[in-house]
């Protein structure tokens, strides 16, 4: 472990040193668990720290937060806490616990437990290692299930025969890690996975948990690979029977890859958008608005996400034809695209390769979207125009003139207002 730990960025080493002090003083053994040991051995670059504590995770977190002078979010119900460190580093702290699943696909009954119990409740051997914070670096790795060997052999392996039955979301997780690392699902694990799919267990999972795993899949570097493997292994009937993706969806995903790249390169300073949502909307593309909406609601997407999906589902052939029209005027393009989210705009650009269509969307983003009038309602008031719905109509007319390049500055905008009210 020493050679791996030494390579960590300075800020993480510092955090571990502080955690070691807390562990010593509070006499609570602490471990780095989950993705951390796996990524440490694989030499990953992005770090999320999951610390689990034998004792009281929240007390441990409070102590550590004090030393780091950082904020803390407590989740009392779960005995966990998250440190707010103000940069990309995320640190979650929990208390070791064990889980029992009363029946297939149920929510687990959670109770305090030892480190072993905490590791045993995990999905795959590669995610069930721990790095002891309290011990010296040489003996720090705790690997009860052979995770390190499976990492080296590129194998996804469950910890026990009932793993997928207990929690069928692990089917999605197995695919996610398999595709991310180009690993193989070990033969016995593969048999268990196929059995769980055959029993249609994904259909019994709480939809919100499905949503979380689907989002993670579409956040991976290559969502198309994830989707294809999901279709090969089990299909998407757990989302909807109507979803049977084939070449058109796969092609759309490839096109979305390109458009996301185009958007990020050309508009690096634009507001962040949810790339996963563009893929998800692309997946729902063959469905009707009602069907798409139903799926969003069932999976428990947030209101904001639901709204974005609906706006993607609303993009119909008529809409596309209007944008392909070479004679479309700036104000028409503006009116069509202004109500759309960035996610919908990226999906839209992915739908057609028509050059006029693509140019109209690029023009909207580069020129029209940021266009602001120099005048406001106050100016209309100063010109003696009585406030009312008329204001919006006048300002819209001036904006159209601005988009067309007929007015270019404040003086010309005011002159146009005078002309309109005459
Ligand atoms: P990533 O690199 O995608 O963040 P991760 O392993 O950190 O990978 P998380 O989804 O954040 O993935 O989960 C953290 C850890 O929690 C996992 O490594 C695993 O040990 C455990 N875990 C998460 N989900 C499950 C599950 N459904 N069943 C069992 N263990 C799980």
CSV table of C-alpha atoms and ligand atoms in Angstrom, one decimal:
chain,number,residue,atom,x,y,z
A,1,UNK,CA,0.0,0.0,0.0
A,2,UNK,CA,2.8,2.3,0.8
A,3,UNK,CA,3.8,2.9,-2.8
A,4,UNK,CA,0.2,3.7,-3.7
A,5,UNK,CA,-0.4,6.0,-0.8
A,6,UNK,CA,2.8,8.0,-1.4
A,7,UNK,CA,1.6,8.9,-4.9
A,8,UNK,CA,-1.5,10.6,-3.6
A,9,UNK,CA,-1.9,14.4,-4.0
A,10,UNK,CA,-0.7,16.4,-1.1
A,11,UNK,CA,-4.1,17.6,0.0
A,12,UNK,CA,-5.3,14.0,0.4
A,13,UNK,CA,-2.3,12.9,2.2
A,14,UNK,CA,-2.8,15.8,4.6
A,15,UNK,CA,-6.4,14.8,5.1
A,16,UNK,CA,-5.4,11.3,5.9
A,17,UNK,CA,-2.9,12.4,8.4
A,18,UNK,CA,-5.5,14.5,10.2
A,19,UNK,CA,-8.0,11.6,10.1
A,20,UNK,CA,-5.3,9.4,11.6
A,21,UNK,CA,-4.9,11.8,14.5
A,22,UNK,CA,-8.7,11.9,15.1
A,23,UNK,CA,-8.8,8.1,15.0
A,24,UNK,CA,-6.0,7.9,17.6
A,25,UNK,CA,-7.5,10.5,19.9
A,26,UNK,CA,-11.0,9.2,19.8
A,27,UNK,CA,-10.0,5.6,19.8
A,28,UNK,CA,-12.2,5.0,16.8
A,29,UNK,CA,-10.6,2.9,14.1
A,30,UNK,CA,-11.2,4.4,10.7
A,31,UNK,CA,-10.9,3.1,7.1
A,32,UNK,CA,-11.0,4.4,3.6
A,33,UNK,CA,-13.5,2.2,1.7
A,34,UNK,CA,-15.6,1.9,-1.4
A,35,UNK,CA,-14.1,3.2,-4.6
A,36,UNK,CA,-11.1,4.7,-2.9
A,37,UNK,CA,-8.9,1.5,-2.4
A,38,UNK,CA,-9.9,0.4,-5.9
A,39,UNK,CA,-9.0,3.7,-7.6
A,40,UNK,CA,-5.8,3.9,-5.5
A,41,UNK,CA,-4.6,0.6,-6.9
A,42,UNK,CA,-5.8,1.5,-10.4
A,43,UNK,CA,-4.0,4.8,-10.2
A,44,UNK,CA,-7.1,7.0,-10.8
A,45,UNK,CA,-6.9,10.8,-10.7
A,46,UNK,CA,-10.2,11.9,-9.3
A,47,UNK,CA,-10.8,11.3,-5.6
A,48,UNK,CA,-13.9,10.9,-3.6
A,49,UNK,CA,-13.1,9.8,-0.1
A,50,UNK,CA,-15.4,7.4,1.7
A,51,UNK,CA,-14.4,7.0,5.4
A,52,UNK,CA,-16.0,4.5,7.6
A,53,UNK,CA,-15.5,4.5,11.3
A,54,UNK,CA,-15.9,1.8,14.0
A,55,UNK,CA,-17.6,3.9,16.6
A,56,UNK,CA,-19.5,7.0,15.8
A,57,UNK,CA,-19.1,8.4,12.2
A,58,UNK,CA,-20.8,11.8,13.0
A,59,UNK,CA,-18.6,12.5,16.1
A,60,UNK,CA,-15.5,11.5,14.0
A,61,UNK,CA,-16.6,13.8,11.2
A,62,UNK,CA,-17.2,16.7,13.7
A,63,UNK,CA,-13.7,16.3,15.1
A,64,UNK,CA,-12.1,16.2,11.6
A,65,UNK,CA,-14.2,19.1,10.3
A,66,UNK,CA,-12.9,21.2,13.3
A,67,UNK,CA,-9.3,20.5,12.4
A,68,UNK,CA,-9.9,21.3,8.8
A,69,UNK,CA,-12.0,24.3,9.5
A,70,UNK,CA,-14.5,23.0,7.1
A,71,UNK,CA,-18.3,22.8,7.0
A,72,UNK,CA,-20.2,19.7,7.7
A,73,UNK,CA,-23.6,18.3,6.7
A,74,UNK,CA,-24.9,15.7,9.1
A,75,UNK,CA,-27.3,13.0,8.1
A,76,UNK,CA,-28.3,11.9,11.6
A,77,UNK,CA,-30.8,9.3,10.4
A,78,UNK,CA,-28.1,7.4,8.6
A,79,UNK,CA,-25.2,8.1,11.0
A,80,UNK,CA,-23.3,9.7,8.2
A,81,UNK,CA,-21.8,13.2,7.5
A,82,UNK,CA,-20.3,15.0,4.5
A,83,UNK,CA,-17.4,17.5,4.8
A,84,UNK,CA,-17.7,20.6,2.8
A,85,UNK,CA,-14.2,21.4,1.6
A,86,UNK,CA,-15.0,24.1,-0.9
A,87,UNK,CA,-13.2,22.4,-3.8
A,88,UNK,CA,-13.7,19.3,-5.8
A,89,UNK,CA,-12.8,16.9,-3.1
A,90,UNK,CA,-15.8,15.2,-1.5
A,91,UNK,CA,-15.4,13.4,1.9
A,92,UNK,CA,-18.2,11.2,3.2
A,93,UNK,CA,-17.9,9.7,6.7
A,94,UNK,CA,-20.1,6.8,7.9
A,95,UNK,CA,-20.3,4.4,10.8
A,96,UNK,CA,-19.6,0.7,10.0
A,97,UNK,CA,-22.8,-1.1,9.5
A,98,UNK,CA,-24.2,-4.4,8.4
A,99,UNK,CA,-27.3,-4.9,6.2
A,100,UNK,CA,-29.8,-7.7,5.9
A,101,UNK,CA,-32.3,-8.0,3.0
A,102,UNK,CA,-35.6,-9.5,4.3
A,103,UNK,CA,-36.7,-10.4,0.8
A,104,UNK,CA,-35.6,-10.0,-2.8
A,105,UNK,CA,-35.1,-6.4,-3.9
A,106,UNK,CA,-36.3,-5.1,-0.6
A,107,UNK,CA,-34.7,-2.1,1.2
A,108,UNK,CA,-32.1,-3.5,3.7
A,109,UNK,CA,-32.5,-3.5,7.4
A,110,UNK,CA,-29.4,-1.7,8.7
A,111,UNK,CA,-27.7,-2.1,12.0
A,112,UNK,CA,-24.3,-1.2,13.5
A,113,UNK,CA,-21.6,-3.7,12.7
A,114,UNK,CA,-17.9,-4.4,12.4
A,115,UNK,CA,-15.7,-3.5,9.5
A,116,UNK,CA,-16.1,-7.0,8.2
A,117,UNK,CA,-19.9,-6.7,8.2
A,118,UNK,CA,-19.5,-3.3,6.4
A,119,UNK,CA,-17.4,-4.8,3.7
A,120,UNK,CA,-19.6,-7.9,3.4
A,121,UNK,CA,-22.6,-5.7,2.5
A,122,UNK,CA,-20.9,-4.3,-0.6
A,123,UNK,CA,-21.4,-5.1,-4.2
A,124,UNK,CA,-18.2,-6.5,-5.7
A,125,UNK,CA,-14.8,-7.7,-4.4
A,126,UNK,CA,-13.1,-4.8,-6.1
A,127,UNK,CA,-15.3,-2.4,-4.1
A,128,UNK,CA,-15.0,-4.3,-0.8
A,129,UNK,CA,-11.5,-3.5,0.2
A,130,UNK,CA,-10.5,-1.1,2.9
A,131,UNK,CA,-7.4,1.0,3.6
A,132,UNK,CA,-6.9,1.4,7.4
A,133,UNK,CA,-6.2,5.0,8.3
A,134,UNK,CA,-5.0,4.0,11.8
A,135,UNK,CA,-2.4,1.5,10.8
A,136,UNK,CA,1.0,2.1,9.2
A,137,UNK,CA,1.0,2.3,5.4
A,138,UNK,CA,2.6,-1.1,5.0
A,139,UNK,CA,-0.2,-3.1,6.5
A,140,UNK,CA,-3.0,-0.7,5.6
A,141,UNK,CA,-4.8,-2.8,2.9
A,142,UNK,CA,-7.6,-5.0,4.2
A,143,UNK,CA,-8.7,-7.3,1.5
A,144,UNK,CA,-10.9,-10.1,2.8
A,145,UNK,CA,-12.5,-11.1,-0.5
A,146,UNK,CA,-9.6,-11.0,-2.9
A,147,UNK,CA,-10.4,-7.6,-4.5
A,148,UNK,CA,-6.8,-6.8,-5.3
A,149,UNK,CA,-6.4,-10.1,-7.2
A,150,UNK,CA,-9.7,-9.5,-9.1
A,151,UNK,CA,-8.6,-6.0,-10.0
A,152,UNK,CA,-5.4,-7.4,-11.5
A,153,UNK,CA,-7.3,-10.1,-13.4
A,154,UNK,CA,-10.0,-7.6,-14.5
A,155,UNK,CA,-12.9,-9.4,-12.9
A,156,UNK,CA,-16.2,-8.3,-11.5
A,157,UNK,CA,-17.2,-10.7,-8.8
A,158,UNK,CA,-20.0,-10.6,-6.2
A,159,UNK,CA,-19.3,-11.5,-2.6
A,160,UNK,CA,-22.1,-14.1,-2.2
A,161,UNK,CA,-24.6,-16.0,-4.3
A,162,UNK,CA,-27.7,-13.9,-3.3
A,163,UNK,CA,-26.1,-10.5,-4.1
A,164,UNK,CA,-28.2,-9.6,-7.1
A,165,UNK,CA,-31.4,-11.0,-5.6
A,166,UNK,CA,-30.8,-8.9,-2.5
A,167,UNK,CA,-30.2,-5.8,-4.5
A,168,UNK,CA,-30.8,-6.0,-8.2
A,169,UNK,CA,-29.4,-2.5,-8.9
A,170,UNK,CA,-26.1,-4.3,-8.7
A,171,UNK,CA,-26.9,-5.6,-12.1
A,172,UNK,CA,-26.6,-2.1,-13.4
A,173,UNK,CA,-23.5,-1.5,-11.3
A,174,UNK,CA,-21.9,-4.7,-12.6
A,175,UNK,CA,-22.4,-3.4,-16.2
A,176,UNK,CA,-21.2,0.0,-15.3
A,177,UNK,CA,-17.9,-1.1,-13.8
A,178,UNK,CA,-17.4,-3.8,-16.4
A,179,UNK,CA,-17.7,-1.3,-19.2
A,180,UNK,CA,-15.8,1.4,-17.4
A,181,UNK,CA,-12.7,-0.7,-16.9
A,182,UNK,CA,-13.2,-3.2,-19.7
A,183,UNK,CA,-13.4,-6.0,-17.2
A,184,UNK,CA,-15.1,-9.4,-17.4
A,185,UNK,CA,-18.0,-10.4,-15.2
A,186,UNK,CA,-16.6,-13.6,-13.6
A,187,UNK,CA,-18.6,-16.7,-14.8
A,188,UNK,CA,-20.4,-17.5,-11.6
A,189,UNK,CA,-21.3,-13.9,-11.0
A,190,UNK,CA,-22.5,-13.8,-14.6
A,191,UNK,CA,-24.8,-16.7,-14.0
A,192,UNK,CA,-26.3,-15.0,-10.9
A,193,UNK,CA,-26.8,-11.8,-12.8
A,194,UNK,CA,-28.6,-13.6,-15.7
A,195,UNK,CA,-30.8,-15.4,-13.1
A,196,UNK,CA,-31.8,-12.1,-11.5
A,197,UNK,CA,-32.6,-10.6,-14.9
A,198,UNK,CA,-34.7,-13.7,-15.8
A,199,UNK,CA,-36.7,-13.2,-12.5
A,200,UNK,CA,-37.3,-9.6,-13.7
A,201,UNK,CA,-36.0,-8.4,-10.3
A,202,UNK,CA,-35.1,-4.9,-11.6
A,203,UNK,CA,-38.8,-4.3,-11.9
A,204,UNK,CA,-39.2,-4.8,-8.2
A,205,UNK,CA,-36.6,-2.2,-7.2
A,206,UNK,CA,-37.6,1.2,-5.8
A,207,UNK,CA,-37.7,3.4,-9.0
A,208,UNK,CA,-35.7,6.2,-7.3
A,209,UNK,CA,-32.8,3.8,-6.8
A,210,UNK,CA,-33.0,2.8,-10.5
A,211,UNK,CA,-32.9,6.4,-11.4
A,212,UNK,CA,-29.7,7.0,-9.4
A,213,UNK,CA,-28.0,4.0,-11.0
A,214,UNK,CA,-29.1,5.0,-14.5
A,215,UNK,CA,-27.8,8.5,-14.0
A,216,UNK,CA,-24.5,7.1,-12.9
A,217,UNK,CA,-24.4,4.9,-16.1
A,218,UNK,CA,-25.1,7.9,-18.3
A,219,UNK,CA,-22.4,9.9,-16.5
A,220,UNK,CA,-19.8,7.4,-17.5
A,221,UNK,CA,-17.3,8.3,-20.2
A,222,UNK,CA,-19.0,6.2,-22.9
A,223,UNK,CA,-22.8,6.0,-22.2
A,224,UNK,CA,-23.3,4.1,-25.5
A,225,UNK,CA,-21.2,1.2,-24.4
A,226,UNK,CA,-23.2,1.1,-21.2
A,227,UNK,CA,-26.5,1.1,-23.0
A,228,UNK,CA,-25.5,-1.5,-25.5
A,229,UNK,CA,-24.4,-3.9,-22.8
A,230,UNK,CA,-27.5,-3.3,-20.8
A,231,UNK,CA,-29.6,-4.2,-23.9
A,232,UNK,CA,-27.5,-7.3,-24.6
A,233,UNK,CA,-27.8,-8.6,-21.1
A,234,UNK,CA,-31.4,-7.8,-20.2
A,235,UNK,CA,-33.1,-5.0,-22.1
A,236,UNK,CA,-34.8,-2.0,-20.7
A,237,UNK,CA,-38.3,-3.4,-19.8
A,238,UNK,CA,-37.6,-2.3,-16.2
A,239,UNK,CA,-37.9,1.3,-17.5
A,240,UNK,CA,-40.6,0.7,-20.0
A,241,UNK,CA,-41.7,-2.1,-22.3
A,242,UNK,CA,-41.8,0.4,-25.1
A,243,UNK,CA,-38.1,1.0,-24.9
A,244,UNK,CA,-36.2,-1.3,-27.3
A,245,UNK,CA,-33.3,0.7,-28.5
A,246,UNK,CA,-31.7,-0.2,-31.8
A,247,UNK,CA,-29.4,1.4,-34.4
A,248,UNK,CA,-31.3,4.8,-34.5
A,249,UNK,CA,-30.8,5.3,-30.8
A,250,UNK,CA,-27.2,4.1,-30.9
A,251,UNK,CA,-26.5,6.5,-33.8
A,252,UNK,CA,-28.2,9.3,-31.8
A,253,UNK,CA,-26.0,8.6,-28.8
A,254,UNK,CA,-22.9,8.9,-31.0
A,255,UNK,CA,-24.2,12.2,-32.3
A,256,UNK,CA,-24.9,13.4,-28.8
A,257,UNK,CA,-21.2,12.6,-27.9
A,258,UNK,CA,-20.1,14.9,-30.7
A,259,UNK,CA,-22.5,17.7,-29.9
A,260,UNK,CA,-21.6,17.7,-26.2
A,261,UNK,CA,-18.0,18.0,-27.2
A,262,UNK,CA,-18.8,20.8,-29.7
A,263,UNK,CA,-20.8,22.6,-27.0
A,264,UNK,CA,-18.1,22.3,-24.4
A,265,UNK,CA,-15.4,23.5,-26.8
A,266,UNK,CA,-17.4,26.4,-28.1
A,267,UNK,CA,-19.1,27.6,-24.9
A,268,UNK,CA,-16.7,26.8,-22.1
A,269,UNK,CA,-18.1,29.6,-19.9
A,270,UNK,CA,-21.8,28.7,-20.4
A,271,UNK,CA,-23.7,27.4,-17.4
A,272,UNK,CA,-23.1,23.7,-16.6
A,273,UNK,CA,-25.6,21.3,-18.2
A,274,UNK,CA,-26.4,17.7,-17.3
A,275,UNK,CA,-24.8,15.6,-20.0
A,276,UNK,CA,-26.5,12.4,-18.6
A,277,UNK,CA,-29.9,14.0,-19.1
A,278,UNK,CA,-29.2,14.6,-22.8
A,279,UNK,CA,-28.4,10.8,-23.2
A,280,UNK,CA,-31.5,9.9,-21.2
A,281,UNK,CA,-33.7,12.1,-23.4
A,282,UNK,CA,-32.0,10.6,-26.5
A,283,UNK,CA,-33.0,7.2,-25.1
A,284,UNK,CA,-36.6,8.3,-24.7
A,285,UNK,CA,-36.7,9.9,-28.2
A,286,UNK,CA,-38.7,7.1,-29.9
A,287,UNK,CA,-41.5,7.5,-27.3
A,288,UNK,CA,-44.4,9.9,-27.2
A,289,UNK,CA,-44.5,12.9,-25.0
A,290,UNK,CA,-46.9,11.2,-22.6
A,291,UNK,CA,-44.8,8.0,-22.4
A,292,UNK,CA,-41.6,10.0,-21.8
A,293,UNK,CA,-43.3,12.1,-19.1
A,294,UNK,CA,-44.7,8.9,-17.4
A,295,UNK,CA,-41.2,7.4,-17.2
A,296,UNK,CA,-39.7,10.7,-15.8
A,297,UNK,CA,-42.3,10.7,-13.1
A,298,UNK,CA,-42.0,7.0,-12.3
A,299,UNK,CA,-38.2,7.3,-11.9
A,300,UNK,CA,-38.7,10.2,-9.5
A,301,UNK,CA,-36.7,12.8,-11.5
A,302,UNK,CA,-36.7,16.2,-10.0
A,303,UNK,CA,-39.2,18.8,-11.3
A,304,UNK,CA,-36.4,20.6,-13.1
A,305,UNK,CA,-35.2,17.4,-14.7
A,306,UNK,CA,-38.7,16.4,-15.7
A,307,UNK,CA,-39.2,19.8,-17.3
A,308,UNK,CA,-36.0,19.4,-19.3
A,309,UNK,CA,-37.1,15.9,-20.5
A,310,UNK,CA,-40.5,17.2,-21.5
A,311,UNK,CA,-38.9,20.0,-23.5
A,312,UNK,CA,-36.7,17.4,-25.3
A,313,UNK,CA,-39.7,15.1,-25.9
A,314,UNK,CA,-41.5,18.1,-27.5
A,315,UNK,CA,-39.0,18.4,-30.3
A,316,UNK,CA,-41.1,17.1,-33.2
A,317,UNK,CA,-40.7,16.9,-37.0
A,318,UNK,CA,-42.5,20.2,-37.5
A,319,UNK,CA,-40.1,21.9,-35.1
A,320,UNK,CA,-37.2,20.4,-36.9
A,321,UNK,CA,-38.5,21.4,-40.4
A,322,UNK,CA,-38.9,25.0,-39.3
A,323,UNK,CA,-35.3,25.1,-38.1
A,324,UNK,CA,-34.1,23.5,-41.4
A,325,UNK,CA,-35.8,26.3,-43.4
A,326,UNK,CA,-33.0,28.3,-45.1
A,327,UNK,CA,-35.3,31.4,-45.0
A,328,UNK,CA,-35.9,31.2,-41.3
A,329,UNK,CA,-35.5,34.7,-39.8
A,330,UNK,CA,-33.4,35.4,-36.7
A,331,UNK,CA,-36.5,36.2,-34.7
A,332,UNK,CA,-38.1,33.0,-35.7
A,333,UNK,CA,-35.0,31.0,-34.7
A,334,UNK,CA,-34.9,33.0,-31.5
A,335,UNK,CA,-38.6,32.3,-30.7
A,336,UNK,CA,-38.1,28.5,-31.4
A,337,UNK,CA,-35.0,28.0,-29.3
A,338,UNK,CA,-35.3,30.5,-26.5
A,339,UNK,CA,-37.6,28.3,-24.4
A,340,UNK,CA,-35.3,25.3,-24.6
A,341,UNK,CA,-32.8,24.2,-22.0
A,342,UNK,CA,-29.1,23.7,-23.0
A,343,UNK,CA,-29.8,19.9,-22.7
A,344,UNK,CA,-32.6,20.1,-25.2
A,345,UNK,CA,-30.6,22.3,-27.6
A,346,UNK,CA,-27.7,19.8,-27.6
A,347,UNK,CA,-30.1,16.9,-28.2
A,348,UNK,CA,-31.7,19.0,-31.0
A,349,UNK,CA,-28.4,19.5,-32.7
A,350,UNK,CA,-27.7,15.8,-32.5
A,351,UNK,CA,-30.9,14.9,-34.3
A,352,UNK,CA,-30.1,16.1,-37.8
A,353,UNK,CA,-26.9,16.6,-39.8
A,354,UNK,CA,-28.5,19.2,-42.0
A,355,UNK,CA,-26.1,22.1,-42.2
A,356,UNK,CA,-28.6,24.9,-42.2
A,357,UNK,CA,-30.3,23.4,-39.2
A,358,UNK,CA,-27.0,23.1,-37.3
A,359,UNK,CA,-26.0,26.7,-38.3
A,360,UNK,CA,-29.3,28.1,-37.1
A,361,UNK,CA,-28.7,26.5,-33.7
A,362,UNK,CA,-25.1,27.7,-33.6
A,363,UNK,CA,-26.2,31.3,-34.5
A,364,UNK,CA,-28.7,31.2,-31.7
A,365,UNK,CA,-26.1,30.2,-29.2
A,366,UNK,CA,-23.4,32.5,-30.5
A,367,UNK,CA,-25.3,35.6,-31.4
A,368,UNK,CA,-29.0,35.8,-30.6
A,369,UNK,CA,-29.1,34.2,-27.1
A,370,UNK,CA,-27.0,36.7,-25.4
A,371,UNK,CA,-28.5,39.7,-27.2
A,372,UNK,CA,-29.9,42.3,-24.7
A,373,UNK,CA,-31.8,45.5,-25.4
A,374,UNK,CA,-30.2,48.8,-24.2
A,375,UNK,CA,-33.6,50.1,-23.2
A,376,UNK,CA,-36.0,48.9,-20.6
A,377,UNK,CA,-39.5,49.6,-19.2
A,378,UNK,CA,-38.1,52.7,-17.5
A,379,UNK,CA,-37.3,54.2,-20.9
A,380,UNK,CA,-40.8,53.5,-22.1
A,381,UNK,CA,-42.1,55.2,-18.9
A,382,UNK,CA,-39.9,58.3,-19.6
A,383,UNK,CA,-41.3,58.5,-23.0
A,384,UNK,CA,-44.8,58.9,-21.4
A,385,UNK,CA,-46.1,55.4,-22.4
A,386,UNK,CA,-48.5,54.1,-19.8
A,387,UNK,CA,-47.4,50.8,-18.1
A,388,UNK,CA,-49.2,47.7,-19.1
A,389,UNK,CA,-49.0,44.6,-21.3
A,390,UNK,CA,-48.1,46.9,-24.2
A,391,UNK,CA,-44.6,47.3,-22.7
A,392,UNK,CA,-43.8,43.6,-23.5
A,393,UNK,CA,-45.1,43.9,-27.0
A,394,UNK,CA,-43.1,47.1,-27.7
A,395,UNK,CA,-39.9,45.6,-26.2
A,396,UNK,CA,-40.4,42.4,-28.3
A,397,UNK,CA,-40.7,44.4,-31.5
A,398,UNK,CA,-37.5,46.3,-30.6
A,399,UNK,CA,-35.8,42.9,-29.9
A,400,UNK,CA,-36.8,41.6,-33.3
A,401,UNK,CA,-35.3,44.7,-34.9
A,402,UNK,CA,-32.2,44.1,-32.9
A,403,UNK,CA,-31.9,40.4,-33.9
A,404,UNK,CA,-32.3,41.5,-37.5
A,405,UNK,CA,-29.7,44.2,-37.2
A,406,UNK,CA,-32.2,47.0,-38.0
A,407,UNK,CA,-31.3,48.8,-34.7
A,408,UNK,CA,-27.8,48.7,-33.2
A,409,UNK,CA,-27.7,51.0,-30.2
A,410,UNK,CA,-29.8,52.8,-27.6
A,411,UNK,CA,-30.5,55.8,-29.8
A,412,UNK,CA,-31.8,53.6,-32.6
A,413,UNK,CA,-33.9,51.5,-30.1
A,414,UNK,CA,-35.5,54.7,-28.7
A,415,UNK,CA,-36.2,56.0,-32.2
A,416,UNK,CA,-37.9,52.8,-33.1
A,417,UNK,CA,-40.0,53.0,-29.9
A,418,UNK,CA,-41.2,56.5,-30.8
A,419,UNK,CA,-42.1,55.2,-34.3
A,420,UNK,CA,-44.0,52.3,-32.9
A,421,UNK,CA,-46.1,54.4,-30.5
A,422,UNK,CA,-46.9,56.9,-33.1
B,1,LIG,P1,-17.5,5.6,-8.6
B,1,LIG,O1,-16.1,5.6,-9.1
B,1,LIG,O2,-18.5,5.4,-9.7
B,1,LIG,O3,-17.8,6.8,-7.7
B,1,LIG,P2,-17.9,4.0,-6.3
B,1,LIG,O4,-17.4,2.6,-6.0
B,1,LIG,O5,-17.3,5.1,-5.4
B,1,LIG,O6,-17.6,4.3,-7.8
B,1,LIG,P3,-20.5,4.6,-5.3
B,1,LIG,O7,-21.8,4.4,-6.1
B,1,LIG,O8,-20.2,6.0,-4.9
B,1,LIG,O9,-19.4,4.0,-6.3
B,1,LIG,O10,-20.5,3.6,-4.1
B,1,LIG,C1,-19.5,3.7,-3.1
B,1,LIG,C2,-19.3,2.3,-2.5
B,1,LIG,O11,-20.5,1.9,-1.9
B,1,LIG,C3,-19.1,1.2,-3.6
B,1,LIG,O12,-17.7,1.1,-3.9
B,1,LIG,C4,-19.6,0.0,-2.9
B,1,LIG,O13,-18.6,-0.5,-2.0
B,1,LIG,C5,-20.7,0.5,-2.1
B,1,LIG,N1,-22.0,0.4,-2.8
B,1,LIG,C6,-22.7,1.3,-3.5
B,1,LIG,N2,-23.8,0.8,-4.0
B,1,LIG,C7,-23.9,-0.4,-3.6
B,1,LIG,C8,-24.9,-1.4,-3.8
B,1,LIG,N3,-26.0,-1.2,-4.5
B,1,LIG,N4,-24.7,-2.6,-3.2
B,1,LIG,C9,-23.6,-2.8,-2.4
B,1,LIG,N5,-22.6,-1.9,-2.2
B,1,LIG,C10,-22.8,-0.7,-2.8
